[in-house]
XYZ file of C-alpha atoms in Angstrom:
561
model
C 0.088 -0.102 0.089
C 2.233 2.707 -1.252
C 2.218 6.341 -0.143
C 0.301 8.124 -3.146
C 0.958 11.719 -1.809
C -1.406 14.413 -0.084
C -5.004 14.163 -1.588
C -7.333 16.821 -1.484
C -9.495 17.094 1.623
C -12.376 19.130 0.113
C -15.919 18.012 -0.400
C -16.808 16.169 -3.983
C -18.378 19.431 -5.553
C -15.217 21.287 -4.947
C -13.161 18.563 -6.146
C -15.309 18.084 -9.320
C -15.070 21.796 -10.085
C -11.367 22.162 -8.956
C -11.912 24.973 -6.552
C -10.569 25.487 -3.216
C -12.874 24.153 -0.261
C -12.665 25.775 3.154
C -14.263 22.606 4.721
C -16.639 24.785 7.109
C -19.315 22.737 9.070
C -21.934 21.893 8.242
C -21.494 23.049 4.903
C -18.455 24.746 2.977
C -18.772 28.277 1.625
C -18.533 27.372 -1.998
C -21.625 24.727 -1.759
C -23.458 27.516 0.145
C -22.919 30.086 -2.393
C -23.793 27.894 -5.136
C -26.790 26.447 -3.329
C -25.539 22.836 -3.665
C -25.799 20.079 -1.157
C -22.393 19.503 0.796
C -21.664 15.978 1.161
C -18.846 16.479 3.783
C -15.287 16.050 3.654
C -12.717 13.073 3.096
C -10.448 11.703 5.718
C -6.889 12.611 4.531
C -5.569 9.783 6.398
C -7.469 7.137 4.757
C -6.624 8.519 1.490
C -3.035 8.741 1.708
C -2.538 5.004 1.258
C -3.891 3.198 -1.929
C -4.645 -0.438 -2.321
C -2.229 -1.461 -5.181
C -2.946 -5.312 -4.566
C -4.281 -6.048 -8.146
C -1.640 -3.765 -9.594
C 1.017 -5.808 -7.914
C -0.522 -9.019 -8.829
C -0.720 -8.152 -12.334
C 2.734 -7.059 -12.458
C 3.955 -10.427 -10.864
C 1.847 -12.424 -13.391
C 3.556 -10.844 -16.219
C 6.982 -11.236 -14.879
C 6.221 -14.873 -14.214
C 5.172 -15.132 -17.920
C 8.329 -13.720 -19.094
C 10.387 -16.112 -16.798
C 8.214 -19.155 -18.164
C 9.128 -18.190 -21.705
C 12.665 -18.120 -20.804
C 12.493 -21.418 -19.305
C 10.427 -22.751 -22.274
C 13.137 -21.664 -24.768
C 16.076 -23.300 -22.614
C 14.193 -26.551 -22.241
C 13.297 -26.688 -25.918
C 17.214 -25.961 -26.766
C 18.255 -28.740 -24.524
C 15.936 -31.371 -25.848
C 16.935 -30.469 -29.454
C 20.607 -31.065 -28.507
C 19.530 -34.300 -26.929
C 18.012 -35.422 -30.122
C 20.886 -34.422 -32.418
C 23.498 -36.275 -30.457
C 21.234 -39.015 -29.291
C 20.710 -42.513 -30.922
C 18.114 -43.315 -33.451
C 15.399 -44.604 -30.908
C 15.353 -41.044 -29.630
C 13.811 -39.909 -32.838
C 10.851 -41.816 -32.139
C 10.046 -40.302 -28.749
C 6.818 -38.555 -28.633
C 6.814 -34.705 -28.885
C 5.595 -32.875 -25.641
C 2.054 -31.594 -25.353
C 2.249 -27.902 -26.651
C 2.226 -25.723 -23.711
C 3.032 -28.217 -21.075
C 6.550 -27.021 -20.598
C 5.312 -23.576 -20.094
C 2.627 -24.769 -17.558
C 5.516 -26.729 -15.774
C 7.596 -23.496 -15.847
C 4.919 -21.315 -14.447
C 3.999 -23.670 -11.555
C 7.736 -24.118 -10.643
C 7.869 -20.153 -9.902
C 4.139 -19.541 -8.766
C 1.695 -21.891 -7.395
C -1.877 -20.874 -5.504
C -1.867 -21.707 -2.000
C -4.373 -24.118 -0.560
C -7.245 -22.028 1.011
C -7.871 -24.808 3.296
C -4.631 -24.600 4.925
C -4.935 -20.758 5.660
C -5.384 -19.461 9.036
C -8.138 -16.783 9.181
C -7.707 -14.013 11.956
C -10.746 -11.908 12.911
C -10.129 -8.298 12.776
C -12.278 -6.291 15.235
C -14.537 -3.524 14.123
C -14.120 0.065 14.605
C -16.974 0.118 17.064
C -15.385 -2.736 19.019
C -12.203 -0.653 18.950
C -14.013 2.327 20.238
C -15.628 0.408 23.172
C -12.386 -1.092 24.177
C -10.975 2.366 24.287
C -13.841 3.770 26.436
C -13.683 0.711 28.714
C -9.811 1.220 29.252
C -10.317 4.810 29.676
C -13.390 5.112 32.067
C -14.109 1.938 33.661
C -12.649 1.516 37.015
C -13.310 -1.826 38.942
C -13.548 -1.770 42.892
C -10.558 -2.822 44.819
C -10.524 -2.787 48.608
C -12.790 0.452 48.337
C -16.293 -0.722 47.138
C -16.523 1.908 44.716
C -15.736 2.089 40.990
C -16.844 3.866 37.928
C -18.844 2.322 35.091
C -17.835 -1.012 36.572
C -21.372 -2.178 35.960
C -21.031 -1.596 32.250
C -19.030 -4.628 31.230
C -21.644 -6.757 33.361
C -24.452 -5.225 31.361
C -23.039 -5.605 28.052
C -21.853 -9.108 28.426
C -25.479 -10.316 29.162
C -27.374 -12.585 26.820
C -30.055 -10.262 26.011
C -28.624 -6.688 25.918
C -30.975 -3.921 24.804
C -30.311 -2.209 21.755
C -30.849 1.252 23.366
C -27.833 0.471 25.595
C -25.628 -0.957 22.692
C -26.270 2.401 20.684
C -25.556 4.676 23.590
C -22.304 2.794 24.450
C -21.116 3.008 20.871
C -22.109 6.514 20.433
C -20.194 7.590 23.563
C -17.214 5.351 22.647
C -16.756 6.216 19.205
C -17.105 10.067 20.205
C -14.237 9.452 22.810
C -12.240 7.929 20.234
C -12.708 10.213 17.535
C -11.721 13.291 19.796
C -8.605 11.446 20.887
C -7.568 10.860 17.326
C -9.003 13.861 16.012
C -10.911 11.867 13.101
C -13.926 13.337 11.394
C -14.976 9.917 10.053
C -15.171 8.543 13.530
C -16.952 11.539 14.758
C -19.480 11.237 11.951
C -20.214 7.525 12.934
C -20.495 8.589 16.678
C -23.193 11.291 15.320
C -25.050 8.529 13.754
C -25.131 6.351 16.772
C -25.813 9.252 19.027
C -29.135 10.044 16.923
C -30.367 6.386 16.927
C -29.397 6.076 20.536
C -31.706 9.471 21.312
C -34.541 8.087 19.344
C -34.314 5.025 21.093
C -34.066 6.921 24.790
C -36.976 9.057 23.979
C -39.245 5.881 23.030
C -38.220 4.276 26.342
C -39.063 7.128 28.164
C -42.552 7.295 26.866
C -43.190 3.592 28.040
C -44.237 2.907 31.321
C -42.339 -0.534 31.216
C -38.964 0.741 29.882
C -38.631 3.972 31.715
C -37.332 2.492 34.940
C -35.178 -0.063 33.408
C -31.323 0.176 34.351
C -30.776 0.253 30.880
C -32.558 3.674 30.206
C -30.982 5.455 33.075
C -27.454 4.179 31.985
C -28.228 5.212 28.309
C -29.235 8.786 29.551
C -25.865 8.937 31.367
C -23.989 8.031 28.462
C -25.575 10.274 26.411
C -24.589 12.924 28.641
C -20.747 11.587 28.589
C -21.546 12.070 24.660
C -22.145 15.707 25.190
C -18.951 15.822 27.617
C -16.820 14.302 24.886
C -18.003 16.645 21.925
C -17.994 19.757 24.143
C -17.231 22.839 22.074
C -18.257 25.660 24.188
C -20.019 26.782 27.546
C -23.286 26.299 25.810
C -22.412 22.424 25.194
C -22.524 22.405 29.097
C -26.232 22.984 28.994
C -26.884 19.914 26.717
C -25.091 17.927 29.548
C -27.118 19.605 32.239
C -30.377 18.416 30.321
C -29.273 14.889 30.085
C -28.139 15.157 33.982
C -31.851 16.715 34.883
C -33.488 13.872 32.647
C -31.512 11.207 34.815
C -32.478 12.814 37.851
C -36.270 12.420 36.734
C -35.739 8.892 36.339
C -34.126 8.319 39.694
C -36.981 9.588 41.550
C -39.265 7.473 39.082
C -37.240 4.443 40.372
C -37.713 4.997 43.678
C -36.739 2.743 46.399
C -36.831 -0.465 44.157
C -33.458 0.952 42.348
C -31.458 -0.099 45.528
C -32.665 -3.969 45.501
C -30.274 -4.833 42.727
C -26.311 -4.537 42.804
C -26.394 -2.692 39.353
C -28.987 -0.051 40.213
C -27.214 0.690 43.188
C -23.991 1.313 41.587
C -25.430 3.245 38.919
C -27.133 5.455 41.599
C -24.053 5.813 43.400
C -21.967 6.851 40.583
C -24.581 9.112 39.060
C -25.118 11.063 42.384
C -21.210 11.973 42.016
C -21.932 13.301 38.404
C -24.887 15.239 39.652
C -22.588 17.018 42.192
C -20.059 17.844 39.607
C -22.660 19.180 37.186
C -24.038 21.350 39.956
C -20.602 22.475 40.759
C -19.678 23.515 37.248
C -23.453 24.922 36.553
C -23.208 26.987 39.889
C -26.602 25.503 40.707
C -28.076 23.646 43.788
C -28.385 19.781 43.734
C -32.122 18.668 43.118
C -33.900 17.872 46.396
C -35.520 14.848 45.279
C -32.043 13.495 44.383
C -30.605 14.049 47.561
C -33.417 12.604 49.477
C -32.956 9.428 47.282
C -29.328 9.555 48.240
C -29.907 9.790 52.028
C -32.393 6.576 51.570
C -29.644 4.837 49.697
C -27.299 5.274 52.464
C -29.748 3.680 54.830
C -30.602 0.774 52.759
C -27.285 -0.184 51.676
C -24.925 -1.099 54.537
C -21.846 -1.664 52.809
C -19.495 -2.983 55.772
C -16.353 -1.275 55.040
C -13.898 1.171 56.786
C -14.922 4.735 56.063
C -18.521 4.834 55.723
C -19.183 7.368 58.272
C -16.289 9.688 56.598
C -17.877 8.995 53.256
C -21.518 9.845 54.018
C -20.464 12.938 56.039
C -18.211 13.954 53.429
C -20.674 13.844 50.582
C -23.393 15.751 52.926
C -20.431 18.529 53.269
C -20.055 18.880 49.556
C -23.792 18.655 48.913
C -24.244 21.705 51.269
C -21.338 23.627 49.992
C -22.492 23.184 46.346
C -25.847 24.461 47.384
C -24.032 27.820 48.985
C -22.548 28.290 45.329
C -26.270 28.140 43.743
C -27.783 30.330 46.465
C -28.489 33.467 44.819
C -30.811 35.170 47.290
C -29.154 35.245 50.976
C -27.174 38.392 51.812
C -23.401 38.265 52.590
C -23.657 37.940 56.230
C -25.778 34.728 56.003
C -23.463 33.287 53.264
C -20.215 34.132 55.406
C -21.687 32.678 58.535
C -22.960 29.372 56.592
C -19.331 28.824 54.871
C -17.615 29.169 58.145
C -19.705 26.683 59.807
C -19.295 24.198 57.000
C -15.527 24.704 56.819
C -15.240 23.999 60.607
C -17.528 20.618 60.044
C -14.791 19.678 57.301
C -12.265 19.528 60.114
C -14.357 17.311 62.237
C -15.107 14.945 59.270
C -11.295 14.411 59.081
C -11.385 12.463 62.336
C -13.558 9.891 60.682
C -11.254 8.974 57.939
C -9.400 5.637 58.159
C -5.726 5.688 58.185
C -5.369 3.278 54.841
C -7.309 6.076 53.019
C -4.819 8.744 53.663
C -2.114 9.429 51.161
C 1.745 9.674 51.365
C 3.408 12.815 50.512
C 6.974 12.354 48.594
C 9.188 15.553 48.667
C 11.382 16.409 45.457
C 14.778 18.371 46.074
C 14.946 19.651 42.682
C 12.186 21.027 40.273
C 10.661 18.480 37.878
C 9.490 19.136 34.456
C 5.920 17.845 34.718
C 5.334 18.712 38.561
C 4.151 22.092 39.777
C 5.676 22.422 43.358
C 7.893 20.634 45.504
C 6.034 17.392 46.308
C 3.524 14.932 44.882
C 1.188 12.522 46.382
C 0.844 8.722 46.301
C -2.794 7.309 46.790
C -3.657 3.713 47.223
C -6.621 3.855 44.732
C -7.926 5.795 41.985
C -11.327 6.173 43.911
C -9.647 7.836 46.955
C -7.647 10.067 44.666
C -11.127 11.370 43.171
C -12.870 11.792 46.440
C -9.828 13.795 47.757
C -9.820 16.085 44.752
C -13.691 16.408 44.795
C -13.189 17.628 48.214
C -10.557 19.824 47.443
C -12.628 21.576 44.383
C -15.346 21.991 46.598
C -13.387 23.646 49.306
C -12.059 25.938 46.767
C -15.640 27.148 45.967
C -16.413 27.455 49.592
C -13.487 29.829 50.372
C -13.899 31.674 47.001
C -17.381 32.381 48.017
C -16.305 33.230 51.617
C -13.548 35.730 50.430
C -16.080 37.486 47.632
C -18.699 37.765 50.215
C -16.607 39.337 52.780
C -15.325 41.751 49.845
C -18.641 42.581 49.119
C -19.700 43.219 52.663
C -16.675 45.419 53.410
C -17.553 47.534 50.094
C -21.125 48.199 51.233
C -22.057 51.155 53.214
C -22.017 51.186 55.839
C -19.709 47.968 55.808
C -21.472 44.748 57.055
C -18.279 43.227 58.760
C -16.079 44.698 61.002
C -13.064 45.503 59.012
C -10.119 43.645 61.042
C -12.054 40.386 61.473
C -13.181 40.282 57.773
C -9.390 41.056 56.550
C -8.070 38.495 58.682
C -10.717 35.850 57.512
C -10.010 37.065 53.935
C -6.055 36.226 54.469
C -6.972 33.047 55.947
C -9.338 31.966 52.859
C -6.576 32.940 50.683
C -4.175 30.767 52.411
C -6.607 27.912 52.233
C -7.035 28.403 48.553
C -3.289 28.256 47.917
C -2.799 25.070 50.002
C -5.701 23.316 48.484
C -4.607 24.217 45.027
C -1.214 22.685 45.989
C -2.531 19.551 47.003
C -4.354 19.290 43.541
C -1.139 19.850 41.778
C 0.509 17.173 44.145
C -2.298 14.605 43.303
C -1.733 14.960 39.450
C 1.623 13.127 38.561
C 0.009 9.786 39.846
C -3.070 10.254 38.001
C -1.539 11.250 34.886
C 0.517 8.196 34.884
C 3.993 9.542 36.193
C 4.097 7.296 39.044
C 1.808 4.048 39.193
C -0.872 3.035 41.949
C 0.330 0.530 44.285
C -0.585 -3.213 43.580
C -4.154 -4.026 44.600
C -4.021 -5.659 48.232
C -4.851 -9.064 48.154
C -7.012 -8.984 51.376
C -9.219 -5.999 52.834
C -7.028 -4.000 55.325
C -8.266 -3.406 58.876
C -9.093 0.109 59.956
C -5.852 0.323 62.109
C -3.780 -0.351 58.900
C -1.596 2.226 57.677
C -0.821 3.073 53.958
C 2.860 3.311 54.738
C 2.770 -0.355 55.359
C 1.628 -1.056 51.619
C 4.013 1.697 49.974
C 7.660 1.639 49.704
C 8.957 5.294 48.801
C 12.193 3.646 47.738
C 10.806 1.838 45.126
C 12.001 2.965 41.709
C 8.597 2.763 40.179
C 7.579 5.773 42.569
C 10.134 7.923 41.249
C 8.949 10.501 38.860
C 8.356 9.365 35.307
C 7.039 11.211 31.886
C 3.305 11.439 31.848
C 1.646 8.173 30.409
C 4.440 5.904 31.576
C 2.283 3.964 33.691
C -0.986 4.026 31.931
C -2.556 0.788 32.251
C -5.470 -0.045 30.115
C -6.772 -2.622 32.599
C -6.627 -0.174 35.523
C -7.554 3.141 34.518
C -6.441 6.075 36.869
C -9.698 8.304 36.694
C -7.927 10.687 34.428
C -11.308 12.405 33.532
C -12.011 13.150 37.177
C -8.874 15.370 37.044
C -10.530 18.012 34.708
C -12.640 19.975 36.992
C -10.147 20.235 39.922
C -7.469 21.481 37.754
C -9.637 23.928 36.219
C -11.009 25.219 39.361
C -7.614 25.874 40.795
C -6.481 27.839 37.361
C -9.515 30.004 37.075
C -9.227 31.322 40.501
C -8.016 35.334 40.347
C -5.349 34.373 42.720
C -3.583 31.793 40.351
C -0.238 32.817 39.328
C 0.288 32.789 35.482
C 2.872 29.751 35.598
C 0.267 27.590 37.452
C -2.428 28.550 35.180
C 0.053 27.634 32.028
C 0.660 24.160 33.905
C -2.987 23.458 34.305
C -3.603 24.195 30.558
C -0.868 21.637 29.656
C -2.635 19.194 32.013
C -5.989 19.755 30.352
C -4.466 19.266 26.880
C -2.924 15.990 28.126
C -6.251 14.706 29.213
C -8.034 15.526 26.115
C -5.450 13.762 24.077
C -5.165 10.776 26.153
C -9.013 10.026 26.589
C -10.805 12.173 23.999
C -12.504 14.562 26.502
C -13.195 17.746 24.430
C -14.569 19.351 27.512
C -10.838 19.740 28.609
C -9.622 21.522 25.627
C -12.562 23.964 25.657
C -11.901 24.712 29.650
C -8.029 25.091 28.449
C -9.164 27.540 25.988
C -10.896 29.582 28.721
C -7.764 29.522 30.768
C -5.744 30.932 27.868
C -8.152 33.820 27.849
C -7.299 34.526 31.240
C -3.867 34.531 30.865
C -4.254 37.701 28.574
C -6.022 39.654 31.582
C -3.359 41.585 33.477
C -4.591 42.497 36.937
C -6.582 40.303 39.524
C -9.305 42.974 39.536
C -9.848 42.158 35.657
C -10.240 38.678 36.628
C -12.455 39.276 39.533
C -14.563 41.723 37.200
C -14.918 38.930 34.646
C -15.966 36.232 37.291
C -17.735 38.519 39.773
C -15.610 37.081 42.418
């Protein structure tokens, strides 16, 4: 398959007319101007190599025929010499059949293989490749912590009667992720086709009393939200994701208590509640009351007997309340400040319930590292723990940003709503919390981006008194810093997509230094290229715009901090 050069990427109409195509979407300017239907653009990579099998076979056949003629002439010459030098009986030898020598010569140089002896190997379809990419990037199976992400998906797909609605939704999300990771327009078109089919099946299921409460319907809605996340183009795309999440919230309430009767339903709800909290954080809205009530019901019904249940439930309640403050548009600054301070004190008390095995180790570096911001990095025992810690940090960033903003607003009022010395002391304290929390998010990044591995899974469930240091050797050379992606294991994803929002949260803060914001932009681009999350690119572009703003006041004015 030889390289045939650089083909034209334009649409068919422009190629036929031999005019330059600007390849705009959904139609090029030339087709719009001439009122023609634009049929899309060609994938240049697939056209750079041309199938020359028939040409090569024809040339080989011609070559074999030439060789056979040469062999035939030599064979005839040898026979004639034998006849002339042999005895009289040789003249009675029967002549050879015309063409037989030629056929022998051809067979000597070329013979067809026996098809029955060939080994046929199946080639996976592009859809199968995409699903494999999605599973390797987003499915996290539980270890000693009974929490994973999309760990229910392989179980649902491997069933004997997998619903078409689930198959279509998985293919749509998987193709979109693979298309964005490879920047393939052809794959993206396939993803769009699957998305349209999945959306039609989902709408049909939502109108059915029997199908609306099925696990496959809820998972399909979640996956369609993932599709919107992968194809994120601007802040407007966030609203499409929010609509899918709101639809899933409605389904959760319709499913009611019965969804906790099965393992899959319980795991789907637990993961979705975390997604709903994230959407509320990004959108600056409150968590739907019905959803939080359902979560409280689930914590009472599902008694997972593992260390850390008290810490997990209290931590999620803290995140829920802190997110609701960010969505509060009616309370006065005094009430907002008092609530935020009370919540932050609760967070210190929650830390006492954390099992020692869930805490992380900090490794300090003596010299600056190329891909690390700061002088240390963290080592966590499990990707889920790293996610929980960073979600907590992102929420705490929001809490202290609100606290700082409301204090500044109260001091600017006439008369001031706070005593200046007390308010300024709290502002300095909040700014210090923002800096230290941002540093912790930076320190968590090396392990999530594959610069160091996660420790090997524990063979047995550890006790409450166990220490993480008992399972981690800081002298192990694997835990020295390596380039990003070195320890990327498709059989054990690191939860790279969970890094997007925490990194963005620290970088969009008005107090963020420019070099830290530039580092955050690089991390978001790495995430986008590794797992095809287009949302990371959009957020990186927003941070680039912030880099052009000079002062803290300009950034505060933009975000009304």
